[in-house]
Amino acid sequence: MICVDWEAEFISRLEKHYDELKWLYCELYHNDEQAFDYFCTVLHRYYQERKPVLKKLDRSRSQDPHWYKKNDMLGMQMYVNAFARNLAGVRDHLDYIRDCGVNYIHLMPLLESPAGRSDGGYAVSDFNKVEPELGTMQDLAHLADDCHDQGICLCLDFVMNHTSEDHEWAKRAKAGEKEYQDRYFFFDSWDIPNEYEKTVPQVFPTTAPGNFSWCDSVGKVVMTTFYPYQWDLNYANPIVFNDMTANMLHLYNQGIDIIRLDAVPYIWKTLGTNCRNLPQVHTLVRLMHMAADIVCPGTLLLGEVVMEPSKVVPYFGTIDKPECHMLYNVTTMATTWHTVATRDVRLLKHQLGAVFSLPREYIFLNYLRCHDDIGWGLDYPFLSQFGADEVAHKRYLNDYLTGRWFESDMRGELYNDDPRLGDARLCGTTASLCGIEAAEFEENAWKAERAITLDIMLHAFLFTQSGIPVIYSGDEIGQLNDYGYHEDPLKWDDSRYIHRGNFHWDEAELRHDPSTRQGKIFTALRKLEEIRRAHEVFDNNADTWVVETYNNSILGIGRYYAGEKLIALFNFSESPQTAWINDEPDCLNLWNGEHWDAHNVGLPAYGFVWLYKKYLQVDEGAVSKPAAKRKKKTA
Ligand code: GLC
């Protein structure tokens, strides 16, 4: 057995980062060396407290820094209570998660949060305590152990922009303790808040207008970018950063592998700016990255940056100075639904072209929908060349995807519909947004089949992209919208609950019955995942490009890696279409095992193909490259 000198390990990791760590910290916090020294003692404490089994995992992952970058990862996102009532229930259902082929689960916030003022758990009142009805910290650690035993990684939200107004710090601030008021943004009058309002946009314009709230007990105004009960933390105060880093490390020490940095672009505020993505945010994320790298290098940071691509990509940092390990591919997600609604792939091609040109080191989380709404952050300047006007276009997308448009079977609901801005966003489960709900309601088997075909095609598109595909729990069996929230006074003003319903275990029982919607979708997703895992062409390191199909309804994606080539075609139209391509002859359609020429390929409504070609190995390490063919790639 190798005996590891833990202290030496810690010191060598600290030394590796020390200069940069101190430089950035002292620059941000005005040379407050005392605060910096305390920060270092925090790192040491959490290193010492880290369980040997987790330290071992850190070491083995450090040997293979690509452990999360392969084509064998499949994620699933879920609320603990909706999936299995509590953490013990999730442990009991790990077999189901494995049956789904999932090896990464993202549990939505589960720390203590006051009922009715929790924003789905995003208002934490105690970072060291699990919400009692979900279990305890020990249950969380047990779940993490079981996950690791079964080869599953665990991701958890770290709600760092704000605390609940019931958090200990907030309570002490309310009681008048200046030291704790300084952990938030308090103002004696509305003068400065009003100045902020001139430049800061609103996150929830209808459900929680404004960025500030009056705090009666103190007689002051407090900054609340999200809901009034979510008090923004002041990261210009080093005590806040030190203590929040400790909270993050505490979660990692429970065995959490991936921390999702919730609402991270918002964590630094400066008057006169939009208080989003300020340079100090990047300094803080870099510091957190280094902190984790010193204490627990087998862990990852996932940034929640729901912004346009130019704002997202900087959160990867640089190769030398990385920030987040993974980010959401949010624009591709929104553009996918735009494409469903318009049956026109031109914007999606443009978006994918931009993603494909990014360094392969960048890992995106790809998804069709999550627990939040779908916001229409599309590339409007690009769309304007086809005559699309932003407000009118958003209205069309919302009309189509909520079923208000003539003959639309899609069943979403609007979110934060602010008539002044015409800026409503959209909610709904993937199945309901694909038309399955309406078809089943009408008992129209033909329509249901077509909607299921669309649902499967969208997942195939998801699985074709580099990065990690993440399914929202329930989507694997085509779960429909849950309208129950309309009856719940604690939820009825937040339509995001329409797609956060309880998991239907009775429906999951049908997943192996091919005559059911559940069986069709589940089996298809399993098959897609298995094909993806079995073929290196889906590796993150693959060369990827947009294939010109000369048909605005068919998206074409090419992939090439280590002698394997894939031409993937997706028909976003509800009528049969032809991809006018002239590519490889005699490919294997991985989806149905048939041999097809990649030449003028006809696709049924919402159909897709995965045309695969393996080149003969000529000699060791070299492959006969399809040089002439690959010139065809277009962006
Ligand atoms: C993130 C979460 C969202 C929440 C918000 C405030 O954007 O995804 O659900 O409302 O943060 O914490």
XYZ file of N, CA and C in Angstrom, residues 62-183:
366
model
N -7.129 12.792 -10.606
C -6.042 13.692 -11.017
C -5.122 13.011 -12.031
N -5.047 11.672 -11.928
C -4.226 10.926 -12.894
C -4.864 10.927 -14.280
N -6.185 11.110 -14.303
C -6.915 11.050 -15.575
C -7.828 12.280 -15.686
N -7.209 13.437 -15.968
C -8.006 14.672 -15.958
C -9.137 14.686 -16.989
N -9.139 13.689 -17.875
C -10.209 13.645 -18.875
C -11.378 12.775 -18.430
N -11.400 12.403 -17.159
C -12.382 11.408 -16.706
C -13.828 11.791 -17.035
N -14.121 13.064 -17.115
C -15.512 13.482 -17.368
C -15.701 13.957 -18.817
N -14.692 13.731 -19.654
C -14.754 14.298 -21.001
C -15.005 13.252 -22.076
N -15.392 12.049 -21.667
C -15.542 10.998 -22.681
C -16.989 10.902 -23.158
N -17.210 9.946 -24.074
C -18.567 9.838 -24.624
C -19.439 8.882 -23.822
N -19.037 8.611 -22.579
C -19.812 7.648 -21.794
C -20.594 8.311 -20.669
N -20.690 9.631 -20.702
C -21.413 10.300 -19.620
C -22.844 10.593 -20.056
N -23.766 10.310 -19.166
C -25.162 10.703 -19.398
C -25.713 11.223 -18.073
N -26.233 12.421 -18.108
C -26.726 13.032 -16.880
C -28.232 13.017 -16.776
N -28.691 13.142 -15.536
C -30.130 13.314 -15.294
C -30.292 14.312 -14.154
N -31.255 15.202 -14.340
C -31.473 16.256 -13.359
C -32.805 15.992 -12.661
N -32.881 16.187 -11.361
C -34.132 15.869 -10.667
C -34.276 16.601 -9.338
N -35.514 16.840 -8.956
C -35.799 17.266 -7.589
C -35.933 16.007 -6.750
N -35.268 15.979 -5.608
C -35.276 14.780 -4.757
C -36.706 14.401 -4.382
N -37.491 15.392 -3.920
C -38.844 15.043 -3.465
C -39.728 14.588 -4.621
N -39.534 15.165 -5.799
C -40.368 14.779 -6.945
C -39.989 13.378 -7.436
N -38.740 13.021 -7.287
C -38.287 11.731 -7.808
C -38.553 10.600 -6.810
N -38.180 10.823 -5.561
C -38.264 9.689 -4.623
C -38.518 10.141 -3.192
N -39.212 11.211 -3.004
C -39.588 11.770 -1.700
C -38.424 12.308 -0.881
N -37.364 11.519 -0.744
C -36.242 12.004 0.072
C -34.927 11.340 -0.382
N -33.844 11.691 0.304
C -32.534 11.183 -0.129
C -32.442 9.668 -0.002
N -33.063 9.127 1.048
C -33.046 7.663 1.198
C -33.761 7.039 0.000
N -34.828 7.690 -0.446
C -35.571 7.192 -1.608
C -34.703 7.198 -2.866
N -33.894 8.242 -3.021
C -33.012 8.290 -4.198
C -32.032 7.116 -4.144
N -31.515 6.856 -2.940
C -30.591 5.702 -2.797
C -31.285 4.419 -3.219
N -32.537 4.281 -2.802
C -33.275 3.055 -3.137
C -33.538 2.933 -4.636
N -33.504 4.064 -5.311
C -33.843 4.023 -6.742
C -32.621 4.166 -7.653
N -31.441 3.978 -7.098
C -30.247 4.088 -7.955
C -30.271 3.029 -9.059
N -30.952 1.910 -8.786
C -31.036 0.875 -9.828
C -31.803 1.411 -11.047
N -32.850 2.210 -10.786
C -33.593 2.788 -11.911
C -32.690 3.751 -12.693
N -31.929 4.534 -11.950
C -31.040 5.507 -12.603
C -30.037 4.773 -13.496
N -29.539 3.665 -12.982
C -28.604 2.889 -13.811
C -29.313 2.245 -14.986
N -30.557 1.859 -14.765
C -31.339 1.271 -15.859
C -31.531 2.290 -16.993
N -31.510 3.556 -16.633
C -31.627 4.622 -17.644
C -30.290 4.860 -18.342
N -29.238 4.206 -17.888
C -27.914 4.431 -18.492
C -27.272 5.698 -17.966
N -27.826 6.227 -16.882
C -27.350 7.508 -16.354
C -26.200 7.281 -15.377
N -25.134 8.073 -15.498
C -24.025 7.954 -14.550
C -23.643 9.308 -13.956
N -24.581 10.226 -14.007
C -24.358 11.545 -13.403
C -25.728 12.078 -13.020
N -25.943 12.305 -11.731
C -27.238 12.881 -11.357
C -27.047 14.255 -10.724
N -27.872 15.152 -11.174
C -27.869 16.507 -10.625
C -29.107 16.635 -9.739
N -28.868 16.753 -8.430
C -29.982 16.938 -7.506
C -30.221 18.431 -7.341
N -31.458 18.810 -7.507
C -31.806 20.213 -7.358
C -31.599 20.605 -5.893
N -31.573 21.918 -5.581
C -31.184 22.352 -4.239
C -31.931 21.588 -3.158
N -31.200 21.158 -2.153
C -31.834 20.354 -1.110
C -31.460 20.814 0.289
N -30.800 21.972 0.374
C -30.472 22.471 1.707
C -31.684 23.209 2.282
N -31.633 23.424 3.582
C -32.808 23.995 4.253
C -33.233 25.318 3.629
N -34.518 25.434 3.423
C -35.072 26.585 2.715
C -36.524 26.747 3.166
N -36.932 27.967 3.561
C -38.269 28.113 4.150
C -39.406 27.819 3.161
N -40.367 27.046 3.617
C -41.496 26.687 2.753
C -42.231 27.937 2.290
N -42.543 27.963 1.020
C -43.311 29.091 0.484
C -42.436 30.283 0.128
N -41.196 30.292 0.634
C -40.267 31.370 0.290
C -38.939 30.737 -0.096
N -39.032 29.728 -0.954
C -37.797 28.980 -1.217
C -37.350 29.039 -2.674
N -38.210 29.493 -3.588
C -37.871 29.496 -5.012
C -37.308 28.126 -5.418
N -38.063 27.092 -5.063
C -37.637 25.732 -5.416
C -36.315 25.348 -4.753
N -36.056 25.846 -3.559
C -34.824 25.490 -2.839
C -33.702 26.486 -3.062
N -33.945 27.497 -3.910
C -32.893 28.460 -4.234
C -32.849 29.640 -3.256
N -33.314 29.409 -2.019
C -33.190 30.437 -0.978
C -32.765 29.682 0.268
N -31.466 29.512 0.441
C -30.956 28.614 1.482
C -30.886 29.340 2.825
N -31.440 28.691 3.865
C -31.379 29.309 5.192
C -30.282 28.677 6.044
N -29.762 27.522 5.615
C -28.645 26.914 6.350
C -27.849 26.027 5.387
N -26.612 26.435 5.134
C -25.794 25.694 4.163
C -25.247 24.380 4.739
N -25.449 24.201 6.041
C -24.925 22.975 6.656
C -26.030 21.996 7.002
N -27.215 22.267 6.509
C -28.337 21.412 6.905
C -29.199 21.077 5.694
N -29.493 19.806 5.565
C -30.397 19.389 4.487
C -31.827 19.692 4.927
N -32.664 20.044 3.981
C -34.082 20.278 4.264
C -34.621 19.035 5.000
N -35.129 19.221 6.239
C -35.447 18.041 7.057
C -36.322 16.995 6.356
N -37.277 17.434 5.562
C -38.137 16.398 4.960
C -37.416 15.590 3.861
N -36.221 16.073 3.471
C -35.456 15.316 2.460
C -34.397 14.421 3.113
N -34.060 14.699 4.377
C -33.066 13.863 5.059
C -32.052 14.716 5.789
N -30.863 14.163 5.924
C -29.806 14.839 6.690
C -28.527 14.892 5.851
N -27.545 15.623 6.364
C -26.245 15.670 5.689
C -25.653 14.262 5.591
N -25.926 13.485 6.624
C -25.399 12.123 6.614
C -26.043 11.306 5.483
N -27.340 11.524 5.285
C -28.016 10.821 4.174
C -27.381 11.217 2.839
N -27.040 12.512 2.746
C -26.430 12.989 1.505
C -25.082 12.290 1.290
N -24.305 12.208 2.384
C -22.990 11.563 2.276
C -23.143 10.073 1.937
N -24.156 9.429 2.523
C -24.390 8.006 2.211
C -24.770 7.831 0.740
N -25.613 8.747 0.283
C -26.023 8.666 -1.125
C -24.794 8.823 -2.027
N -23.936 9.794 -1.675
C -22.729 10.012 -2.490
C -21.867 8.750 -2.497
N -21.738 8.107 -1.331
C -20.943 6.866 -1.266
C -21.536 5.812 -2.194
N -22.861 5.642 -2.103
C -23.507 4.628 -2.948
C -23.334 4.958 -4.430
N -23.454 6.246 -4.738
C -23.287 6.665 -6.140
C -21.882 6.287 -6.612
N -20.897 6.615 -5.798
C -19.515 6.314 -6.203
C -19.327 4.810 -6.381
N -19.922 4.030 -5.481
C -19.789 2.571 -5.614
C -20.365 2.094 -6.944
N -21.376 2.800 -7.421
C -22.034 2.363 -8.653
C -21.588 3.162 -9.873
N -20.506 3.904 -9.715
C -19.953 4.641 -10.861
C -20.791 5.832 -11.284
N -21.524 6.413 -10.333
C -22.370 7.583 -10.658
C -21.771 8.815 -9.969
N -21.718 9.932 -10.685
C -21.258 11.188 -10.068
C -22.470 11.958 -9.579
N -22.214 12.753 -8.565
C -23.310 13.515 -7.961
C -23.042 15.010 -8.128
N -24.039 15.701 -8.625
C -23.929 17.158 -8.815
C -24.952 17.829 -7.903
N -24.559 18.925 -7.288
C -25.472 19.643 -6.396
C -25.364 21.143 -6.633
N -26.481 21.807 -6.478
C -26.479 23.262 -6.602
C -25.781 23.908 -5.417
N -25.050 24.952 -5.701
C -24.508 25.796 -4.641
C -25.077 27.191 -4.904
N -26.067 27.542 -4.092
C -26.796 28.794 -4.328
C -25.997 29.910 -3.657
N -25.154 30.544 -4.426
C -24.155 31.429 -3.829
C -24.423 32.916 -4.005
N -25.345 33.278 -4.877
C -25.571 34.715 -5.079
C -26.296 35.355 -3.902
N -27.108 34.535 -3.211
C -27.947 35.096 -2.150
C -28.201 34.047 -1.074
N -28.707 34.523 0.063
C -29.217 33.574 1.057
C -30.703 33.867 1.235
N -31.347 32.977 1.951
C -32.731 33.245 2.345
C -32.717 34.369 3.377
N -33.807 35.087 3.469
C -33.929 36.110 4.520
C -33.998 35.454 5.903
N -34.115 34.100 5.931
C -34.130 33.386 7.212
C -32.759 32.835 7.588
N -31.766 33.073 6.761
C -30.422 32.602 7.088
C -29.933 33.330 8.342
N -29.102 32.648 9.111
C -28.545 33.229 10.342
C -27.985 34.646 10.116
N -27.247 34.824 9.017
C -26.651 36.146 8.761
C -27.752 37.187 8.558
N -28.785 36.787 7.822
C -29.866 37.730 7.542
C -30.612 38.066 8.827
N -30.787 37.053 9.667
C -31.496 37.305 10.931
C -30.707 38.294 11.775
N -29.394 38.113 11.801
C -28.577 39.018 12.619
C -28.535 40.413 11.989
N -28.602 40.439 10.677
C -28.664 41.747 10.004
C -29.973 42.447 10.375
N -31.054 41.664 10.382
C -32.362 42.240 10.742
C -32.343 42.739 12.181
N -31.603 42.031 13.021
C -31.534 42.427 14.432
C -30.665 43.670 14.624
N -30.121 44.163 13.529
C -29.387 45.432 13.600
C -27.876 45.291 13.678
N -27.354 44.058 13.592
C -25.888 43.910 13.689
C -25.238 44.365 12.391
N -24.498 45.422 12.506
C -23.875 46.049 11.335
C -22.987 45.051 10.585
N -22.249 44.254 11.368
C -21.324 43.296 10.761
C -22.055 42.368 9.779
N -23.289 42.023 10.143
C -24.044 41.116 9.270
C -24.766 41.868 8.155
N -25.132 43.101 8.433
C -25.706 43.906 7.343
C -24.661 44.082 6.236
N -23.405 44.129 6.655
C -22.336 44.313 5.667
C -22.115 43.076 4.792
N -22.763 41.995 5.139
C -22.653 40.803 4.276
C -23.659 40.884 3.119
